[in-house]
mmCIF file with all atom_site columns, C-alpha atoms in Angstrom:
data_model
loop_
_atom_site.group_PDB
_atom_site.id
_atom_site.type_symbol
_atom_site.label_atom_id
_atom_site.label_alt_id
_atom_site.label_comp_id
_atom_site.label_asym_id
_atom_site.label_entity_id
_atom_site.label_seq_id
_atom_site.pdbx_PDB_ins_code
_atom_site.Cartn_x
_atom_site.Cartn_y
_atom_site.Cartn_z
_atom_site.occupancy
_atom_site.B_iso_or_equiv
_atom_site.pdbx_formal_charge
_atom_site.auth_seq_id
_atom_site.auth_comp_id
_atom_site.auth_asym_id
_atom_site.auth_atom_id
_atom_site.pdbx_PDB_model_num
ATOM 1   C CA . UNK A 1 1   ? -10.219 -12.955 11.036  1.00 88.00 ? 1   UNK A CA 1
ATOM 2   C CA . UNK A 1 2   ? -8.368  -11.035 8.461   1.00 95.00 ? 2   UNK A CA 1
ATOM 3   C CA . UNK A 1 3   ? -4.773  -9.759  9.033   1.00 96.00 ? 3   UNK A CA 1
ATOM 4   C CA . UNK A 1 4   ? -2.684  -7.335  7.032   1.00 97.00 ? 4   UNK A CA 1
ATOM 5   C CA . UNK A 1 5   ? 0.801   -6.840  8.293   1.00 96.00 ? 5   UNK A CA 1
ATOM 6   C CA . UNK A 1 6   ? 3.109   -4.325  6.799   1.00 96.00 ? 6   UNK A CA 1
ATOM 7   C CA . UNK A 1 7   ? 6.842   -3.934  6.710   1.00 95.00 ? 7   UNK A CA 1
ATOM 8   C CA . UNK A 1 8   ? 9.801   -2.226  5.106   1.00 96.00 ? 8   UNK A CA 1
ATOM 9   C CA . UNK A 1 9   ? 9.248   1.138   6.608   1.00 95.00 ? 9   UNK A CA 1
ATOM 10  C CA . UNK A 1 10  ? 12.034  3.259   7.942   1.00 97.00 ? 10  UNK A CA 1
ATOM 11  C CA . UNK A 1 11  ? 14.222  6.608   7.571   1.00 98.00 ? 11  UNK A CA 1
ATOM 12  C CA . UNK A 1 12  ? 16.063  7.322   4.235   1.00 98.00 ? 12  UNK A CA 1
ATOM 13  C CA . UNK A 1 13  ? 17.852  10.179  2.539   1.00 98.00 ? 13  UNK A CA 1
ATOM 14  C CA . UNK A 1 14  ? 16.153  12.158  -0.111  1.00 98.00 ? 14  UNK A CA 1
ATOM 15  C CA . UNK A 1 15  ? 17.228  10.047  -3.387  1.00 98.00 ? 15  UNK A CA 1
ATOM 16  C CA . UNK A 1 16  ? 17.018  6.655   -2.031  1.00 98.00 ? 16  UNK A CA 1
ATOM 17  C CA . UNK A 1 17  ? 14.400  4.015   -1.754  1.00 98.00 ? 17  UNK A CA 1
ATOM 18  C CA . UNK A 1 18  ? 12.598  1.638   0.257   1.00 98.00 ? 18  UNK A CA 1
ATOM 19  C CA . UNK A 1 19  ? 10.338  -1.431  -0.578  1.00 98.00 ? 19  UNK A CA 1
ATOM 20  C CA . UNK A 1 20  ? 7.186   -1.753  1.101   1.00 98.00 ? 20  UNK A CA 1
ATOM 21  C CA . UNK A 1 21  ? 5.612   -5.209  1.642   1.00 98.00 ? 21  UNK A CA 1
ATOM 22  C CA . UNK A 1 22  ? 2.028   -6.125  3.402   1.00 98.00 ? 22  UNK A CA 1
ATOM 23  C CA . UNK A 1 23  ? 1.035   -9.947  3.291   1.00 98.00 ? 23  UNK A CA 1
ATOM 24  C CA . UNK A 1 24  ? -2.774  -10.722 4.045   1.00 97.00 ? 24  UNK A CA 1
ATOM 25  C CA . UNK A 1 25  ? -3.581  -13.549 6.159   1.00 96.00 ? 25  UNK A CA 1
ATOM 26  C CA . UNK A 1 26  ? -6.695  -15.440 7.579   1.00 95.00 ? 26  UNK A CA 1
ATOM 27  C CA . UNK A 1 27  ? -9.769  -16.844 6.186   1.00 92.00 ? 27  UNK A CA 1
ATOM 28  C CA . UNK A 1 28  ? -9.187  -15.067 2.674   1.00 93.00 ? 28  UNK A CA 1
ATOM 29  C CA . UNK A 1 29  ? -11.472 -16.412 -0.378  1.00 91.00 ? 29  UNK A CA 1
ATOM 30  C CA . UNK A 1 30  ? -10.075 -14.426 -2.607  1.00 92.00 ? 30  UNK A CA 1
ATOM 31  C CA . UNK A 1 31  ? -8.600  -10.322 -3.080  1.00 94.00 ? 31  UNK A CA 1
ATOM 32  C CA . UNK A 1 32  ? -10.253 -8.054  -5.637  1.00 93.00 ? 32  UNK A CA 1
ATOM 33  C CA . UNK A 1 33  ? -8.460  -5.495  -4.964  1.00 95.00 ? 33  UNK A CA 1
ATOM 34  C CA . UNK A 1 34  ? -4.658  -4.135  -2.790  1.00 97.00 ? 34  UNK A CA 1
ATOM 35  C CA . UNK A 1 35  ? -3.594  -0.642  -2.753  1.00 98.00 ? 35  UNK A CA 1
ATOM 36  C CA . UNK A 1 36  ? -1.229  1.658   -0.787  1.00 98.00 ? 36  UNK A CA 1
ATOM 37  C CA . UNK A 1 37  ? -2.385  4.678   1.412   1.00 98.00 ? 37  UNK A CA 1
ATOM 38  C CA . UNK A 1 38  ? -0.376  7.177   2.739   1.00 98.00 ? 38  UNK A CA 1
ATOM 39  C CA . UNK A 1 39  ? -1.062  9.708   5.667   1.00 98.00 ? 39  UNK A CA 1
ATOM 40  C CA . UNK A 1 40  ? 1.210   12.838  6.290   1.00 96.00 ? 40  UNK A CA 1
ATOM 41  C CA . UNK A 1 41  ? 0.564   14.356  10.245  1.00 92.00 ? 41  UNK A CA 1
ATOM 42  C CA . UNK A 1 42  ? -2.226  16.765  9.846   1.00 94.00 ? 42  UNK A CA 1
ATOM 43  C CA . UNK A 1 43  ? -3.829  15.273  6.617   1.00 96.00 ? 43  UNK A CA 1
ATOM 44  C CA . UNK A 1 44  ? -6.193  12.976  4.813   1.00 97.00 ? 44  UNK A CA 1
ATOM 45  C CA . UNK A 1 45  ? -4.995  9.705   4.262   1.00 97.00 ? 45  UNK A CA 1
ATOM 46  C CA . UNK A 1 46  ? -4.304  9.208   0.406   1.00 97.00 ? 46  UNK A CA 1
ATOM 47  C CA . UNK A 1 47  ? -4.222  6.822   -2.221  1.00 98.00 ? 47  UNK A CA 1
ATOM 48  C CA . UNK A 1 48  ? -0.647  6.411   -3.128  1.00 98.00 ? 48  UNK A CA 1
ATOM 49  C CA . UNK A 1 49  ? -1.238  3.204   -5.719  1.00 98.00 ? 49  UNK A CA 1
ATOM 50  C CA . UNK A 1 50  ? -3.704  0.050   -6.424  1.00 98.00 ? 50  UNK A CA 1
ATOM 51  C CA . UNK A 1 51  ? -3.482  -3.184  -8.267  1.00 97.00 ? 51  UNK A CA 1
ATOM 52  C CA . UNK A 1 52  ? -6.398  -5.558  -9.401  1.00 95.00 ? 52  UNK A CA 1
ATOM 53  C CA . UNK A 1 53  ? -6.459  -9.086  -9.149  1.00 91.00 ? 53  UNK A CA 1
ATOM 54  C CA . UNK A 1 54  ? -5.430  -9.048  -13.136 1.00 92.00 ? 54  UNK A CA 1
ATOM 55  C CA . UNK A 1 55  ? -2.713  -6.567  -12.671 1.00 94.00 ? 55  UNK A CA 1
ATOM 56  C CA . UNK A 1 56  ? -4.352  -3.325  -13.710 1.00 97.00 ? 56  UNK A CA 1
ATOM 57  C CA . UNK A 1 57  ? -2.530  -0.696  -11.718 1.00 98.00 ? 57  UNK A CA 1
ATOM 58  C CA . UNK A 1 58  ? -3.357  3.447   -10.706 1.00 98.00 ? 58  UNK A CA 1
ATOM 59  C CA . UNK A 1 59  ? -0.948  5.852   -9.366  1.00 98.00 ? 59  UNK A CA 1
ATOM 60  C CA . UNK A 1 60  ? -1.298  9.115   -7.577  1.00 98.00 ? 60  UNK A CA 1
ATOM 61  C CA . UNK A 1 61  ? 0.451   11.684  -10.012 1.00 98.00 ? 61  UNK A CA 1
ATOM 62  C CA . UNK A 1 62  ? 3.049   12.631  -7.297  1.00 97.00 ? 62  UNK A CA 1
ATOM 63  C CA . UNK A 1 63  ? 4.574   9.333   -7.131  1.00 98.00 ? 63  UNK A CA 1
ATOM 64  C CA . UNK A 1 64  ? 4.239   8.140   -10.938 1.00 98.00 ? 64  UNK A CA 1
ATOM 65  C CA . UNK A 1 65  ? 7.695   7.048   -12.493 1.00 98.00 ? 65  UNK A CA 1
ATOM 66  C CA . UNK A 1 66  ? 9.094   6.749   -8.654  1.00 98.00 ? 66  UNK A CA 1
ATOM 67  C CA . UNK A 1 67  ? 6.617   4.452   -7.334  1.00 98.00 ? 67  UNK A CA 1
ATOM 68  C CA . UNK A 1 68  ? 5.730   0.788   -8.661  1.00 98.00 ? 68  UNK A CA 1
ATOM 69  C CA . UNK A 1 69  ? 3.002   -1.664  -6.836  1.00 98.00 ? 69  UNK A CA 1
ATOM 70  C CA . UNK A 1 70  ? 2.932   -5.205  -7.540  1.00 97.00 ? 70  UNK A CA 1
ATOM 71  C CA . UNK A 1 71  ? 1.056   -8.065  -5.699  1.00 96.00 ? 71  UNK A CA 1
ATOM 72  C CA . UNK A 1 72  ? 1.684   -11.618 -5.916  1.00 95.00 ? 72  UNK A CA 1
ATOM 73  C CA . UNK A 1 73  ? -1.856  -13.346 -5.698  1.00 93.00 ? 73  UNK A CA 1
ATOM 74  C CA . UNK A 1 74  ? -0.272  -17.014 -4.531  1.00 93.00 ? 74  UNK A CA 1
ATOM 75  C CA . UNK A 1 75  ? 0.957   -15.564 -1.385  1.00 95.00 ? 75  UNK A CA 1
ATOM 76  C CA . UNK A 1 76  ? -1.388  -12.571 -0.875  1.00 95.00 ? 76  UNK A CA 1
ATOM 77  C CA . UNK A 1 77  ? 1.006   -10.305 -0.631  1.00 97.00 ? 77  UNK A CA 1
ATOM 78  C CA . UNK A 1 78  ? 1.258   -6.798  -2.519  1.00 97.00 ? 78  UNK A CA 1
ATOM 79  C CA . UNK A 1 79  ? 4.524   -4.753  -2.520  1.00 98.00 ? 79  UNK A CA 1
ATOM 80  C CA . UNK A 1 80  ? 5.295   -0.676  -3.053  1.00 98.00 ? 80  UNK A CA 1
ATOM 81  C CA . UNK A 1 81  ? 8.901   0.150   -4.719  1.00 98.00 ? 81  UNK A CA 1
ATOM 82  C CA . UNK A 1 82  ? 9.537   3.468   -3.629  1.00 98.00 ? 82  UNK A CA 1
ATOM 83  C CA . UNK A 1 83  ? 12.435  5.025   -5.715  1.00 98.00 ? 83  UNK A CA 1
ATOM 84  C CA . UNK A 1 84  ? 13.941  8.431   -5.732  1.00 98.00 ? 84  UNK A CA 1
ATOM 85  C CA . UNK A 1 85  ? 12.275  9.326   -2.482  1.00 98.00 ? 85  UNK A CA 1
ATOM 86  C CA . UNK A 1 86  ? 11.681  13.086  -1.729  1.00 98.00 ? 86  UNK A CA 1
ATOM 87  C CA . UNK A 1 87  ? 10.714  14.600  2.008   1.00 97.00 ? 87  UNK A CA 1
ATOM 88  C CA . UNK A 1 88  ? 6.891   14.974  0.892   1.00 97.00 ? 88  UNK A CA 1
ATOM 89  C CA . UNK A 1 89  ? 6.720   11.266  0.981   1.00 98.00 ? 89  UNK A CA 1
ATOM 90  C CA . UNK A 1 90  ? 7.090   11.446  4.739   1.00 98.00 ? 90  UNK A CA 1
ATOM 91  C CA . UNK A 1 91  ? 3.768   9.784   6.256   1.00 98.00 ? 91  UNK A CA 1
ATOM 92  C CA . UNK A 1 92  ? 2.531   6.811   7.329   1.00 98.00 ? 92  UNK A CA 1
ATOM 93  C CA . UNK A 1 93  ? 2.153   3.686   4.915   1.00 98.00 ? 93  UNK A CA 1
ATOM 94  C CA . UNK A 1 94  ? -1.176  1.755   5.068   1.00 98.00 ? 94  UNK A CA 1
ATOM 95  C CA . UNK A 1 95  ? -1.870  -1.396  3.058   1.00 98.00 ? 95  UNK A CA 1
ATOM 96  C CA . UNK A 1 96  ? -5.443  -2.045  2.041   1.00 98.00 ? 96  UNK A CA 1
ATOM 97  C CA . UNK A 1 97  ? -7.268  -4.542  0.130   1.00 97.00 ? 97  UNK A CA 1
ATOM 98  C CA . UNK A 1 98  ? -10.553 -5.605  -0.413  1.00 95.00 ? 98  UNK A CA 1
ATOM 99  C CA . UNK A 1 99  ? -11.244 -9.431  -0.343  1.00 93.00 ? 99  UNK A CA 1
ATOM 100 C CA . UNK A 1 100 ? -13.861 -12.122 0.217   1.00 90.00 ? 100 UNK A CA 1
ATOM 101 C CA . UNK A 1 101 ? -14.005 -14.600 2.798   1.00 90.00 ? 101 UNK A CA 1
ATOM 102 C CA . UNK A 1 102 ? -16.820 -16.375 1.328   1.00 87.00 ? 102 UNK A CA 1
ATOM 103 C CA . UNK A 1 103 ? -19.960 -14.489 2.152   1.00 84.00 ? 103 UNK A CA 1
ATOM 104 C CA . UNK A 1 104 ? -22.003 -12.322 0.513   1.00 82.00 ? 104 UNK A CA 1
ATOM 105 C CA . UNK A 1 105 ? -19.943 -9.172  0.279   1.00 86.00 ? 105 UNK A CA 1
ATOM 106 C CA . UNK A 1 106 ? -16.373 -8.086  0.114   1.00 89.00 ? 106 UNK A CA 1
ATOM 107 C CA . UNK A 1 107 ? -14.896 -5.933  2.844   1.00 92.00 ? 107 UNK A CA 1
ATOM 108 C CA . UNK A 1 108 ? -11.952 -3.667  3.147   1.00 95.00 ? 108 UNK A CA 1
ATOM 109 C CA . UNK A 1 109 ? -9.379  -4.074  5.578   1.00 96.00 ? 109 UNK A CA 1
ATOM 110 C CA . UNK A 1 110 ? -6.541  -1.967  6.427   1.00 97.00 ? 110 UNK A CA 1
ATOM 111 C CA . UNK A 1 111 ? -2.810  -2.622  8.095   1.00 97.00 ? 111 UNK A CA 1
ATOM 112 C CA . UNK A 1 112 ? -1.786  -1.057  11.106  1.00 97.00 ? 112 UNK A CA 1
ATOM 113 C CA . UNK A 1 113 ? 0.889   1.412   9.154   1.00 97.00 ? 113 UNK A CA 1
ATOM 114 C CA . UNK A 1 114 ? 4.452   1.677   8.827   1.00 97.00 ? 114 UNK A CA 1
ATOM 115 C CA . UNK A 1 115 ? 6.297   4.746   9.125   1.00 98.00 ? 115 UNK A CA 1
ATOM 116 C CA . UNK A 1 116 ? 7.972   6.059   6.016   1.00 98.00 ? 116 UNK A CA 1
ATOM 117 C CA . UNK A 1 117 ? 10.107  9.219   6.769   1.00 98.00 ? 117 UNK A CA 1
ATOM 118 C CA . UNK A 1 118 ? 12.447  11.090  4.098   1.00 98.00 ? 118 UNK A CA 1
ATOM 119 C CA . UNK A 1 119 ? 15.400  13.553  5.327   1.00 97.00 ? 119 UNK A CA 1
ATOM 120 C CA . UNK A 1 120 ? 16.584  16.183  3.188   1.00 94.00 ? 120 UNK A CA 1
#
């Protein structure tokens, strides 16, 4: 069994900062890709930031320059540092990972989500 557990969400005023963390646990052989997605009420789940095992990152335009994704391969963790938060960043944030448990194919796993609310 593999689990992704997020932490660090909460309520913050516009202009503030939050740091989200996610740890993957279970029968993990390797993690090839980790990412953060978000879903606002009534909207689709969208990619926020992603990072490969080699450290290559990619961000959606709306968060470039404000958010930073990082990972610790030894600890199977990924973090999202969010600065200069805006009300439009309000959403449930989900951790995602594509990983191998030793089988033929890699599989995508999701965390349970953590709420981020930015007040104006």
